[in-house]
PDB file of C-alpha atoms in Angstrom:
ATOM      1  CA  ILE A   1       0.096  13.715  32.248  1.00 60.00           C
ATOM      2  CA  VAL A   2      -3.087  11.741  31.754  1.00 64.00           C
ATOM      3  CA  THR A   3      -2.913   9.297  28.875  1.00 71.00           C
ATOM      4  CA  TRP A   4      -5.596   7.516  26.926  1.00 73.00           C
ATOM      5  CA  CYS A   5      -5.440   5.063  24.047  1.00 73.00           C
ATOM      6  CA  ASP A   6      -8.268   3.762  21.889  1.00 70.00           C
ATOM      7  CA  ARG A   7      -7.249   0.262  22.971  1.00 69.00           C
ATOM      8  CA  GLU A   8      -8.925   1.111  26.289  1.00 74.00           C
ATOM      9  CA  ILE A   9     -12.350   0.967  24.638  1.00 74.00           C
ATOM     10  CA  LEU A  10     -14.154  -2.065  25.998  1.00 76.00           C
ATOM     11  CA  PRO A  11     -16.443  -4.288  23.904  1.00 80.00           C
ATOM     12  CA  GLY A  12     -19.976  -2.940  23.828  1.00 78.00           C
ATOM     13  CA  THR A  13     -18.851   0.647  24.415  1.00 76.00           C
ATOM     14  CA  GLU A  14     -20.075   3.419  22.136  1.00 78.00           C
ATOM     15  CA  TRP A  15     -16.603   3.876  20.608  1.00 73.00           C
ATOM     16  CA  GLU A  16     -17.379   6.911  18.428  1.00 77.00           C
ATOM     17  CA  SER A  17     -18.619   9.019  21.347  1.00 79.00           C
ATOM     18  CA  MET A  18     -15.740   7.879  23.570  1.00 79.00           C
ATOM     19  CA  ILE A  19     -13.117   8.784  20.969  1.00 78.00           C
ATOM     20  CA  SER A  20     -14.875  12.078  20.316  1.00 80.00           C
ATOM     21  CA  ARG A  21     -14.911  12.919  24.049  1.00 83.00           C
ATOM     22  CA  GLU A  22     -11.213  12.100  24.424  1.00 82.00           C
ATOM     23  CA  LEU A  23     -10.266  14.088  21.309  1.00 83.00           C
ATOM     24  CA  ASN A  24     -12.252  17.099  22.522  1.00 85.00           C
ATOM     25  CA  THR A  25     -10.500  17.180  25.904  1.00 85.00           C
ATOM     26  CA  ALA A  26      -6.944  16.205  24.969  1.00 86.00           C
ATOM     27  CA  ASP A  27      -4.155  18.769  25.133  1.00 86.00           C
ATOM     28  CA  LEU A  28      -1.705  16.579  23.225  1.00 88.00           C
ATOM     29  CA  ILE A  29      -2.642  14.022  20.555  1.00 88.00           C
ATOM     30  CA  LEU A  30       0.038  11.599  19.434  1.00 89.00           C
ATOM     31  CA  LEU A  31      -0.521   9.714  16.197  1.00 88.00           C
ATOM     32  CA  LEU A  32       1.535   6.550  15.838  1.00 89.00           C
ATOM     33  CA  VAL A  33       1.852   6.422  12.059  1.00 92.00           C
ATOM     34  CA  SER A  34       2.396   3.136  10.269  1.00 91.00           C
ATOM     35  CA  PRO A  35       0.968   1.622   7.082  1.00 92.00           C
ATOM     36  CA  ASP A  36      -1.871   0.226   9.193  1.00 90.00           C
ATOM     37  CA  PHE A  37      -2.719   3.711  10.457  1.00 87.00           C
ATOM     38  CA  ILE A  38      -2.616   5.215   6.956  1.00 88.00           C
ATOM     39  CA  CYS A  39      -5.037   2.502   5.747  1.00 88.00           C
ATOM     40  CA  SER A  40      -7.401   2.951   8.705  1.00 84.00           C
ATOM     41  CA  ASP A  41     -10.509   5.083   8.975  1.00 79.00           C
ATOM     42  CA  TYR A  42      -8.767   7.177  11.661  1.00 75.00           C
ATOM     43  CA  CYS A  43      -6.439   8.756   9.140  1.00 78.00           C
ATOM     44  CA  TYR A  44      -9.241  10.148   6.974  1.00 82.00           C
ATOM     45  CA  GLY A  45     -12.247  10.190   9.270  1.00 82.00           C
ATOM     46  CA  ASN A  46     -13.916  12.639  11.591  1.00 79.00           C
ATOM     47  CA  GLU A  47     -11.401  11.983  14.363  1.00 82.00           C
ATOM     48  CA  MET A  48      -8.486  13.261  12.300  1.00 85.00           C
ATOM     49  CA  LYS A  49     -10.501  16.240  11.072  1.00 87.00           C
ATOM     50  CA  ARG A  50     -11.461  17.138  14.654  1.00 86.00           C
ATOM     51  CA  ALA A  51      -7.853  16.762  15.826  1.00 87.00           C
ATOM     52  CA  TYR A  52      -6.717  19.038  12.985  1.00 90.00           C
ATOM     53  CA  GLU A  53      -9.385  21.643  13.849  1.00 91.00           C
ATOM     54  CA  ARG A  54      -8.328  21.720  17.498  1.00 88.00           C
ATOM     55  CA  HIS A  55      -4.661  21.942  16.471  1.00 89.00           C
ATOM     56  CA  SER A  56      -5.374  24.770  14.003  1.00 89.00           C
ATOM     57  CA  VAL A  57      -7.036  26.968  16.636  1.00 89.00           C
ATOM     58  CA  GLY A  58      -4.423  26.208  19.295  1.00 83.00           C
ATOM     59  CA  GLU A  59      -6.635  24.070  21.550  1.00 84.00           C
ATOM     60  CA  ALA A  60      -4.398  20.996  21.237  1.00 86.00           C
ATOM     61  CA  TRP A  61      -1.105  19.831  19.814  1.00 88.00           C
ATOM     62  CA  VAL A  62      -1.159  16.987  17.299  1.00 89.00           C
ATOM     63  CA  ILE A  63       2.136  15.189  16.761  1.00 91.00           C
ATOM     64  CA  PRO A  64       2.412  12.380  14.220  1.00 92.00           C
ATOM     65  CA  ILE A  65       5.227   9.956  15.028  1.00 93.00           C
ATOM     66  CA  ILE A  66       6.344   8.097  11.909  1.00 94.00           C
ATOM     67  CA  LEU A  67       7.162   4.574  13.058  1.00 94.00           C
ATOM     68  CA  ARG A  68       7.529   2.700   9.767  1.00 94.00           C
ATOM     69  CA  PRO A  69       7.933   3.713   6.111  1.00 95.00           C
ATOM     70  CA  VAL A  70       4.656   5.024   4.781  1.00 92.00           C
ATOM     71  CA  LEU A  71       3.418   7.457   2.148  1.00 90.00           C
ATOM     72  CA  TRP A  72       2.242  10.307   4.398  1.00 88.00           C
ATOM     73  CA  LYS A  73       2.955  13.350   2.203  1.00 87.00           C
ATOM     74  CA  ASP A  74      -0.475  13.373   0.526  1.00 86.00           C
ATOM     75  CA  THR A  75      -2.399  12.946   3.780  1.00 86.00           C
ATOM     76  CA  MET A  76      -3.514  15.333   6.495  1.00 86.00           C
ATOM     77  CA  ILE A  77      -0.472  14.207   8.508  1.00 87.00           C
ATOM     78  CA  SER A  78       1.706  16.433   6.333  1.00 87.00           C
ATOM     79  CA  LYS A  79       0.064  19.499   7.941  1.00 88.00           C
ATOM     80  CA  PHE A  80       1.679  18.768  11.325  1.00 88.00           C
ATOM     81  CA  GLN A  81       5.201  18.886  12.719  1.00 87.00           C
ATOM     82  CA  LEU A  82       6.388  15.299  12.350  1.00 89.00           C
ATOM     83  CA  LEU A  83       8.634  13.292  14.624  1.00 91.00           C
ATOM     84  CA  PRO A  84      11.330  12.132  14.186  1.00 93.00           C
ATOM     85  CA  ALA A  85      12.744  15.033  12.187  1.00 85.00           C
ATOM     86  CA  GLU A  86      11.677  15.359   8.570  1.00 84.00           C
ATOM     87  CA  GLY A  87       9.320  12.401   8.913  1.00 88.00           C
ATOM     88  CA  LYS A  88      12.089   9.820   8.670  1.00 92.00           C
ATOM     89  CA  PRO A  89      10.564   6.583  10.039  1.00 95.00           C
ATOM     90  CA  VAL A  90      12.000   5.263  13.288  1.00 94.00           C
ATOM     91  CA  THR A  91      12.739   1.908  11.634  1.00 94.00           C
ATOM     92  CA  LYS A  92      14.991   3.630   9.054  1.00 94.00           C
ATOM     93  CA  TRP A  93      17.330   5.116  11.668  1.00 93.00           C
ATOM     94  CA  THR A  94      20.570   3.222  12.161  1.00 94.00           C
ATOM     95  CA  ASP A  95      20.329   4.087  15.855  1.00 94.00           C
ATOM     96  CA  ARG A  96      16.668   3.722  16.872  1.00 93.00           C
ATOM     97  CA  ASP A  97      17.448   4.955  20.364  1.00 94.00           C
ATOM     98  CA  GLU A  98      18.509   8.248  18.801  1.00 94.00           C
ATOM     99  CA  ALA A  99      15.233   8.374  16.856  1.00 93.00           C
ATOM    100  CA  PHE A 100      13.166   7.749  19.988  1.00 94.00           C
ATOM    101  CA  GLU A 101      15.243  10.290  21.910  1.00 94.00           C
ATOM    102  CA  GLN A 102      14.365  12.867  19.266  1.00 93.00           C
ATOM    103  CA  VAL A 103      10.694  11.895  19.567  1.00 93.00           C
ATOM    104  CA  ALA A 104      10.857  12.254  23.360  1.00 92.00           C
ATOM    105  CA  GLN A 105      12.565  15.647  23.088  1.00 92.00           C
ATOM    106  CA  GLY A 106       9.906  16.826  20.627  1.00 90.00           C
ATOM    107  CA  ILE A 107       7.091  15.726  22.938  1.00 88.00           C
ATOM    108  CA  ASP A 108       8.826  17.324  25.914  1.00 88.00           C
ATOM    109  CA  TYR A 109       9.282  20.564  23.958  1.00 86.00           C
ATOM    110  CA  VAL A 110       5.523  20.711  23.323  1.00 83.00           C
ATOM    111  CA  SER A 111       4.377  19.416  26.704  1.00 82.00           C
ATOM    112  CA  GLU A 112       6.396  21.901  28.791  1.00 82.00           C
ATOM    113  CA  PRO A 113       4.216  24.892  27.816  1.00 79.00           C
ATOM    114  CA  LEU A 114       1.130  22.683  28.241  1.00 78.00           C
ATOM    115  CA  ARG A 115       2.179  21.853  31.815  1.00 79.00           C
ATOM    116  CA  ALA A 116       2.785  25.554  32.495  1.00 80.00           C
ATOM    117  CA  GLN A 117      -0.669  26.448  31.114  1.00 80.00           C
ATOM    118  CA  LYS A 118      -2.274  23.729  33.223  1.00 80.00           C
ATOM    119  CA  ALA A 119      -0.484  24.940  36.359  1.00 82.00           C
ATOM    120  CA  MET A 120      -1.626  28.495  35.628  1.00 85.00           C
ATOM    121  CA  ARG A 121      -5.259  27.338  35.140  1.00 83.00           C
ATOM    122  CA  GLU A 122      -5.121  25.363  38.396  1.00 86.00           C
ATOM    123  CA  THR A 123      -3.748  28.402  40.241  1.00 88.00           C
ATOM    124  CA  GLN A 124      -6.500  30.602  38.790  1.00 88.00           C
ATOM    125  CA  GLU A 125      -9.166  28.051  39.761  1.00 88.00           C
ATOM    126  CA  ARG A 126      -7.745  27.750  43.293  1.00 88.00           C
ATOM    127  CA  ASP A 127      -7.643  31.548  43.642  1.00 85.00           C
ATOM    128  CA  LYS A 128     -11.216  31.765  42.372  1.00 85.00           C
ATOM    129  CA  LYS A 129     -12.392  29.162  44.937  1.00 83.00           C
ATOM    130  CA  GLU A 130     -10.571  30.989  47.731  1.00 82.00           C
ATOM    131  CA  GLN A 131     -12.120  34.269  46.611  1.00 79.00           C
ATOM    132  CA  MET A 132     -15.571  32.685  46.625  1.00 77.00           C
ATOM    133  CA  GLN A 133     -15.060  31.475  50.211  1.00 77.00           C
ATOM    134  CA  LYS A 134     -14.262  34.965  51.488  1.00 73.00           C
ATOM    135  CA  PRO A 135     -17.213  36.917  52.840  1.00 69.00           C
ATOM    136  CA  VAL A 136     -18.572  39.457  50.418  1.00 59.00           C
ATOM    137  CA  LEU A 137     -18.628  42.974  51.791  1.00 59.00           C
ATOM    138  CA  PHE A 138     -21.224  45.085  50.091  1.00 56.00           C
ATOM    139  CA  PRO A 139     -20.785  48.850  49.971  1.00 57.00           C
ATOM    140  CA  PHE A 140     -23.799  49.435  52.226  1.00 54.00           C
ATOM    141  CA  PHE A 141     -22.145  47.442  55.048  1.00 50.00           C
ATOM    142  CA  ARG A 142     -19.824  50.236  56.036  1.00 53.00           C
ATOM    143  CA  GLN A 143     -18.517  51.156  59.438  1.00 53.00           C
ATOM    144  CA  PRO A 144     -21.267  53.027  61.217  1.00 51.00           C
ATOM    145  CA  GLN A 145     -20.734  56.752  61.282  1.00 51.00           C
ATOM    146  CA  PRO A 146     -21.655  58.801  64.329  1.00 51.00           C
ATOM    147  CA  ILE A 147     -25.134  60.169  63.880  1.00 46.00           C
ATOM    148  CA  GLN A 148     -25.609  63.896  64.239  1.00 54.00           C
ATOM    149  CA  HIS A 149     -28.672  64.417  66.394  1.00 52.00           C
ATOM    150  CA  SER A 150     -28.323  68.125  67.015  1.00 57.00           C
ATOM    151  CA  GLN A 151     -31.047  68.896  64.477  1.00 59.00           C
ATOM    152  CA  LEU A 152     -33.633  67.068  66.604  1.00 70.00           C
ATOM    153  CA  ASP A 153     -34.567  69.485  69.328  1.00 70.00           C
ATOM    154  CA  ARG A 154     -37.677  69.595  71.501  1.00 69.00           C
ATOM    155  CA  HIS A 155     -39.714  71.454  68.875  1.00 71.00           C
ATOM    156  CA  THR A 156     -39.095  69.038  65.990  1.00 77.00           C
ATOM    157  CA  ILE A 157     -42.024  67.135  64.508  1.00 78.00           C
ATOM    158  CA  LEU A 158     -41.013  63.931  62.678  1.00 75.00           C
ATOM    159  CA  HIS A 159     -43.049  62.443  59.839  1.00 74.00           C
ATOM    160  CA  LYS A 160     -45.893  64.888  60.600  1.00 76.00           C
ATOM    161  CA  ARG A 161     -46.737  62.733  63.604  1.00 79.00           C
ATOM    162  CA  TYR A 162     -44.167  62.674  66.407  1.00 79.00           C
ATOM    163  CA  HIS A 163     -43.388  65.761  68.503  1.00 82.00           C
ATOM    164  CA  ILE A 164     -39.919  65.446  70.074  1.00 83.00           C
ATOM    165  CA  GLN A 165     -40.002  66.153  73.809  1.00 85.00           C
ATOM    166  CA  LYS A 166     -36.380  65.466  74.760  1.00 84.00           C
ATOM    167  CA  ARG A 167     -33.358  63.258  74.038  1.00 84.00           C
ATOM    168  CA  ILE A 168     -33.157  60.419  76.573  1.00 85.00           C
ATOM    169  CA  GLY A 169     -29.825  58.943  75.499  1.00 81.00           C
ATOM    170  CA  GLN A 170     -27.330  58.622  72.658  1.00 80.00           C
ATOM    171  CA  GLY A 171     -24.848  55.975  71.521  1.00 75.00           C
ATOM    172  CA  GLY A 172     -22.599  55.293  68.555  1.00 71.00           C
ATOM    173  CA  MET A 173     -25.434  53.781  66.529  1.00 73.00           C
ATOM    174  CA  GLY A 174     -28.293  56.128  67.339  1.00 76.00           C
ATOM    175  CA  ALA A 175     -30.252  58.118  69.881  1.00 80.00           C
ATOM    176  CA  VAL A 176     -33.400  57.574  71.917  1.00 83.00           C
ATOM    177  CA  TYR A 177     -35.975  60.345  72.147  1.00 83.00           C
ATOM    178  CA  LEU A 178     -39.142  60.850  74.120  1.00 85.00           C
ATOM    179  CA  ALA A 179     -41.848  61.873  71.671  1.00 85.00           C
ATOM    180  CA  LYS A 180     -45.623  62.323  71.681  1.00 84.00           C
ATOM    181  CA  ASP A 181     -47.776  60.838  68.973  1.00 82.00           C
ATOM    182  CA  ILE A 182     -49.724  63.934  68.107  1.00 79.00           C
ATOM    183  CA  LYS A 183     -51.856  62.225  65.487  1.00 74.00           C
ATOM    184  CA  ASN A 184     -53.395  59.953  68.140  1.00 70.00           C
ATOM    185  CA  LEU A 185     -53.927  62.958  70.376  1.00 61.00           C
ATOM    186  CA  GLY A 186     -55.920  64.645  67.646  1.00 54.00           C
ATOM    187  CA  LEU A 187     -53.604  67.656  67.445  1.00 52.00           C
ATOM    188  CA  LEU A 188     -52.901  67.168  63.714  1.00 48.00           C
ATOM    189  CA  CYS A 189     -55.164  65.904  60.992  1.00 42.00           C
TER     190      CYS A 189
END
């Protein structure tokens, strides 16, 4: 699993395009929800809308993880499956380890099919590359068939120019004939 966090944005970096690129390529988007997150531009801005769009069409999974008590029910976060269960904040659990275990199980539940899809895509890409490396056999590159030369006897005139005299030899790919060029001899006009 490749991870990325907006904290990795360095000073001077075009942050909007970097966040947009990461959101557009992510398979799984985790939102760590706290009062700070709810008050931030992320919660109501283009990033959240784009994450919701990708989630709605099945391109990515968005999982909000409720860390501290916050009013999330009237936000876009309510449209997703929340972790821990029922959106109970981690800090309100008497056993926080149990809360984080539930979060981990929820992420694992979602990421297992994602890993399977990724493995299937990688297999398809590998098969495609292998297929591209194989020589392409076009239908006109068939095994040569024995040529029937019986129709060319010593009285045959080919292309209104060559008078067959006799067959000199024959092989699997063709035959060699002795012929006179009657056009150059002035016999035909």
